[in-house]
Every structure is written in structure tokens, then in C-alpha cells.
Short mmCIF file of C-alpha atoms in Angstrom, two decimals:
data_model
loop_
_atom_site.label_atom_id
_atom_site.label_comp_id
_atom_site.label_asym_id
_atom_site.label_seq_id
_atom_site.Cartn_x
_atom_site.Cartn_y
_atom_site.Cartn_z
CA MET A 179 125.31 131.67 99.05
CA THR A 180 125.69 132.78 95.49
CA ARG A 181 123.74 131.04 92.75
CA THR A 182 125.11 131.56 89.28
CA THR A 183 121.94 130.56 87.42
CA THR A 184 118.34 129.76 88.26
CA ALA A 185 117.65 126.59 90.21
CA LEU A 186 116.01 123.72 88.37
CA GLN A 187 112.32 123.20 89.04
CA PRO A 188 110.18 120.02 89.09
CA ASN A 189 108.71 118.96 85.73
CA GLN A 190 111.22 121.04 83.79
CA PRO A 191 113.26 119.11 81.22
CA LEU A 192 116.81 118.42 82.28
CA PRO A 193 119.04 120.73 80.22
CA ALA A 194 121.09 118.91 77.60
CA LEU A 195 124.21 117.35 79.06
CA SER A 196 127.16 117.55 76.71
CA LEU A 197 129.64 115.51 78.70
CA THR A 198 132.42 113.02 78.23
CA ASP A 199 133.33 110.64 81.02
CA ILE A 200 136.86 110.16 82.35
CA HIS A 201 137.38 107.29 79.89
CA GLY A 202 136.65 109.50 76.88
CA LYS A 203 133.16 108.12 76.21
CA PRO A 204 130.38 110.62 75.40
CA LEU A 205 127.63 110.71 77.94
CA HIS A 206 124.01 111.47 77.23
CA ALA A 207 121.05 111.36 79.59
CA PRO A 208 119.55 107.89 79.13
CA THR A 209 116.08 107.58 77.70
CA GLY A 210 113.59 105.29 79.36
CA ARG A 211 115.65 105.13 82.58
CA LYS A 212 115.67 107.22 85.70
CA LEU A 213 118.79 109.22 86.45
CA LEU A 214 120.62 110.75 89.37
CA VAL A 215 122.97 113.53 88.30
CA SER A 216 125.19 114.29 91.25
CA LEU A 217 127.30 117.43 91.02
CA PHE A 218 130.20 117.18 93.38
CA ARG A 219 132.78 119.63 94.56
CA GLU A 220 136.38 118.61 93.82
CA ALA A 221 137.38 114.96 93.55
CA SER A 222 139.64 115.49 96.58
CA CYS A 223 136.77 116.77 98.75
CA PRO A 224 136.47 114.60 101.89
CA PHE A 225 132.66 114.87 101.96
CA CYS A 226 132.43 113.98 98.28
CA ASN A 227 134.50 110.84 98.77
CA ILE A 228 132.19 109.70 101.57
CA ARG A 229 129.19 110.24 99.27
CA VAL A 230 130.84 108.39 96.36
CA PHE A 231 131.45 105.46 98.70
CA GLU A 232 127.78 105.58 99.80
CA LEU A 233 126.50 105.65 96.19
CA THR A 234 128.84 102.80 95.30
CA GLN A 235 127.37 100.72 98.14
CA HIS A 236 123.79 101.32 96.92
CA HIS A 237 124.47 101.17 93.20
CA ARG A 238 123.47 97.55 92.58
CA LYS A 239 120.03 98.11 94.13
CA LEU A 240 119.50 101.43 92.31
CA LYS A 241 120.54 99.97 88.95
CA SER A 242 118.13 97.05 89.46
CA LEU A 243 115.41 99.69 89.91
CA ASN A 244 116.19 101.25 86.51
CA LEU A 245 118.21 104.20 87.86
CA ASP A 246 121.56 105.31 86.45
CA ILE A 247 124.05 107.58 88.20
CA VAL A 248 126.31 110.23 86.71
CA ALA A 249 128.85 111.87 89.02
CA VAL A 250 130.29 115.22 87.89
CA PHE A 251 133.34 116.67 89.66
CA GLN A 252 134.78 120.17 89.46
CA SER A 253 138.21 118.65 88.97
CA SER A 254 140.64 117.66 86.27
CA GLU A 255 140.36 114.21 84.74
CA ALA A 256 143.66 113.31 86.44
CA ASP A 257 142.25 114.23 89.87
CA VAL A 258 139.01 112.31 89.28
CA LYS A 259 141.08 109.26 88.36
CA ARG A 260 143.40 109.79 91.34
CA PHE A 261 140.78 110.31 94.05
CA ILE A 262 137.53 108.78 92.77
CA ALA A 263 138.36 106.16 90.14
CA ARG A 264 141.38 104.76 91.99
CA GLN A 265 138.87 102.06 92.89
CA PRO A 266 136.41 100.83 90.29
CA ARG A 267 133.12 102.74 90.41
CA PRO A 268 129.95 101.20 88.98
CA PHE A 269 128.72 104.55 87.59
CA ARG A 270 130.05 107.11 85.14
CA SER A 271 132.33 109.86 86.41
CA VAL A 272 132.90 113.16 84.63
CA ALA A 273 135.64 115.75 85.06
CA ASP A 274 134.34 119.32 84.75
CA PRO A 275 137.28 121.41 85.99
CA GLY A 276 135.69 124.74 85.07
CA GLY A 277 132.41 123.91 86.83
CA LYS A 278 130.33 124.51 83.68
CA MET A 279 127.66 121.94 84.65
CA HIS A 280 127.50 123.31 88.18
CA ARG A 281 126.72 126.78 86.83
CA GLN A 282 124.37 125.50 84.12
CA LEU A 283 122.30 123.51 86.61
CA GLY A 284 121.99 126.26 89.22
CA GLY A 285 124.73 125.26 91.64
CA GLN A 286 125.80 127.54 94.46
CA ASN A 287 129.11 128.62 95.95
CA SER A 288 129.36 129.38 99.63
CA LEU A 289 132.34 129.82 101.90
CA MET A 290 129.91 129.70 104.84
CA GLY A 291 128.47 126.40 103.57
CA LYS A 292 131.98 124.97 103.41
CA MET A 293 132.79 126.18 106.92
CA LYS A 294 129.44 124.91 108.26
CA ALA A 295 130.19 121.41 107.00
CA MET A 296 133.68 121.49 108.49
CA MET A 297 132.23 122.42 111.88
CA LEU A 298 129.09 120.26 111.93
CA ARG A 299 130.24 117.17 110.04
CA VAL A 300 133.56 116.51 111.76
CA PRO A 301 133.29 112.67 111.85
CA GLY A 302 132.49 112.57 108.12
CA MET A 303 135.22 115.04 107.32
CA MET A 304 137.78 113.00 109.26
CA ARG A 305 136.65 109.80 107.54
CA GLY A 306 136.89 111.51 104.16
CA LEU A 307 140.32 112.95 104.95
CA SER A 308 141.49 109.42 105.71
CA MET A 309 140.60 108.62 102.08
CA VAL A 310 142.17 111.64 100.38
CA GLY A 311 144.73 113.03 102.81
CA LEU A 312 145.27 116.67 103.72
CA VAL A 313 144.83 117.80 100.11
CA GLY A 314 141.11 117.53 100.95
CA MET A 315 141.39 120.69 103.04
CA LYS A 316 142.15 122.74 99.92
CA SER A 317 138.75 122.40 98.29
CA GLY A 318 136.73 125.28 96.86
CA ASN A 319 133.35 126.66 97.86
CA ALA A 320 130.98 124.84 95.50
CA MET A 321 127.96 123.27 97.17
CA PRO A 322 126.73 119.84 96.02
CA VAL A 323 123.68 119.38 93.82
CA ASP A 324 121.68 116.16 93.33
CA ILE A 325 119.13 115.98 90.53
CA LEU A 326 116.60 113.18 90.15
CA VAL A 327 115.33 112.85 86.57
CA ASP A 328 112.45 110.66 85.46
CA GLU A 329 112.50 108.30 82.49
CA PHE A 330 111.10 111.09 80.28
CA GLY A 331 113.97 113.47 81.01
CA ARG A 332 112.02 115.69 83.44
CA VAL A 333 113.45 116.96 86.70
CA VAL A 334 111.59 115.42 89.63
CA THR A 335 113.78 116.82 92.40
CA ALA A 336 116.70 119.23 92.36
CA TYR A 337 118.37 119.09 95.76
CA TYR A 338 120.75 121.98 96.38
CA GLY A 339 123.07 121.23 99.30
CA ARG A 340 123.13 123.80 102.10
CA ASP A 341 126.67 122.85 103.08
CA ALA A 342 129.62 121.00 101.56
CA GLY A 343 128.42 117.61 102.83
CA ASP A 344 124.67 118.03 102.29
CA HIS A 345 123.32 115.58 99.69
CA ILE A 346 119.88 114.22 99.02
CA PRO A 347 119.28 111.31 101.42
CA VAL A 348 119.78 107.86 99.91
CA SER A 349 116.33 106.92 101.24
CA GLN A 350 114.83 109.62 98.99
CA ILE A 351 116.79 108.30 95.99
CA LEU A 352 115.53 104.79 96.70
CA ALA A 353 111.94 106.02 97.05
CA PHE A 354 112.27 107.79 93.69
CA ALA A 355 113.73 104.67 92.06
CA LEU A 356 110.85 102.56 93.42
CA ARG A 357 108.23 104.95 92.06
CA GLU A 358 106.16 103.74 89.16
CA PRO A 359 106.82 105.44 85.79
CA GLY A 360 104.63 108.30 84.82
#
């Protein structure tokens, strides 16, 4: 795996996010709320679509626990709207076609990680392909990154996926959301 910058560490401030969502609204890390920044591969990625579905299912509970979600895709705005926002999503989605945030936050690229997911996560891949079609087979080599940020803007956990479908478990996100401030 190749890492383009240094991985984020616990207690480090989250680097400034200069983002605009797919609806043209500027996005800043919220203050006083917890945050999950999820860096996805392309919007057409089968594994990513499964994860977006999973986050959508848990969003109401997470929001009630003072946690916001920002989903960043290495795709054009048109592709994010086509594959992700074709159904309403309760969290903000960002198009980052050049992968700037992925590089800035220590994301990795790995052909082996992509191949590993395709071999070991066949049921998930097939389910995801049913959502996006065969275009999902043309995804790049970026590995997912999930970053949990406390209400003070500090990184609590930076989870760097080891393969294309490897995200921080939802149970760990829920445990973080339930944690008392401080």
C-alpha cells in the first residue's frame, strides 16, 4: 500500500476541511458535535454503496447522539449525484474528484487491497454491483478512511481500511457517539 501523507493520530486536531457539498453549500467541521468523516473510493464503487446504505440506516440514531456524518467521494459531482444521491441521504456528500482530501488525511492506494476485497467480500461486492451496475468494476485503488472526531475537533480514531470494503465497524461508531464529552 502506498500512503501519500502521514496517517492521522489520536488527539491531533482534524486538519481544516475546505469542502463544498454536492448542493454547493460550504461545509465546515461542526463545533460542539462529534463527526464521522468517511473518505470513500468512487461513488460507483460497489463496497462504498453498501457502506452508504449502512450509514443511512444508522443515521437517525447517530444524529440523536450528537454525531454528524460527512461522506467524501473521489468522484465528480455528477457521479456522486448519480450513484449516491439518487436516493435522499440524511448526511452531507462531497465530490472530490482529484482525491485531495484522501491525500491530505493520509489515505492509501492499493491494487492488492482492491483485489483482496474482490476476492474476500464477494457477497457484498455482488450486492453493491446490483446497486451500481458493471461500472462498479472500473473503480480505482483508493482505500477507505473513516475518521472519528470529538466535539473539540480532535481526532479520536483514524481507521485506514486494509481493503476496498474495510470500514470502521458501525458498533465502534455507535460506541464513540455514546461516549461522554471530554
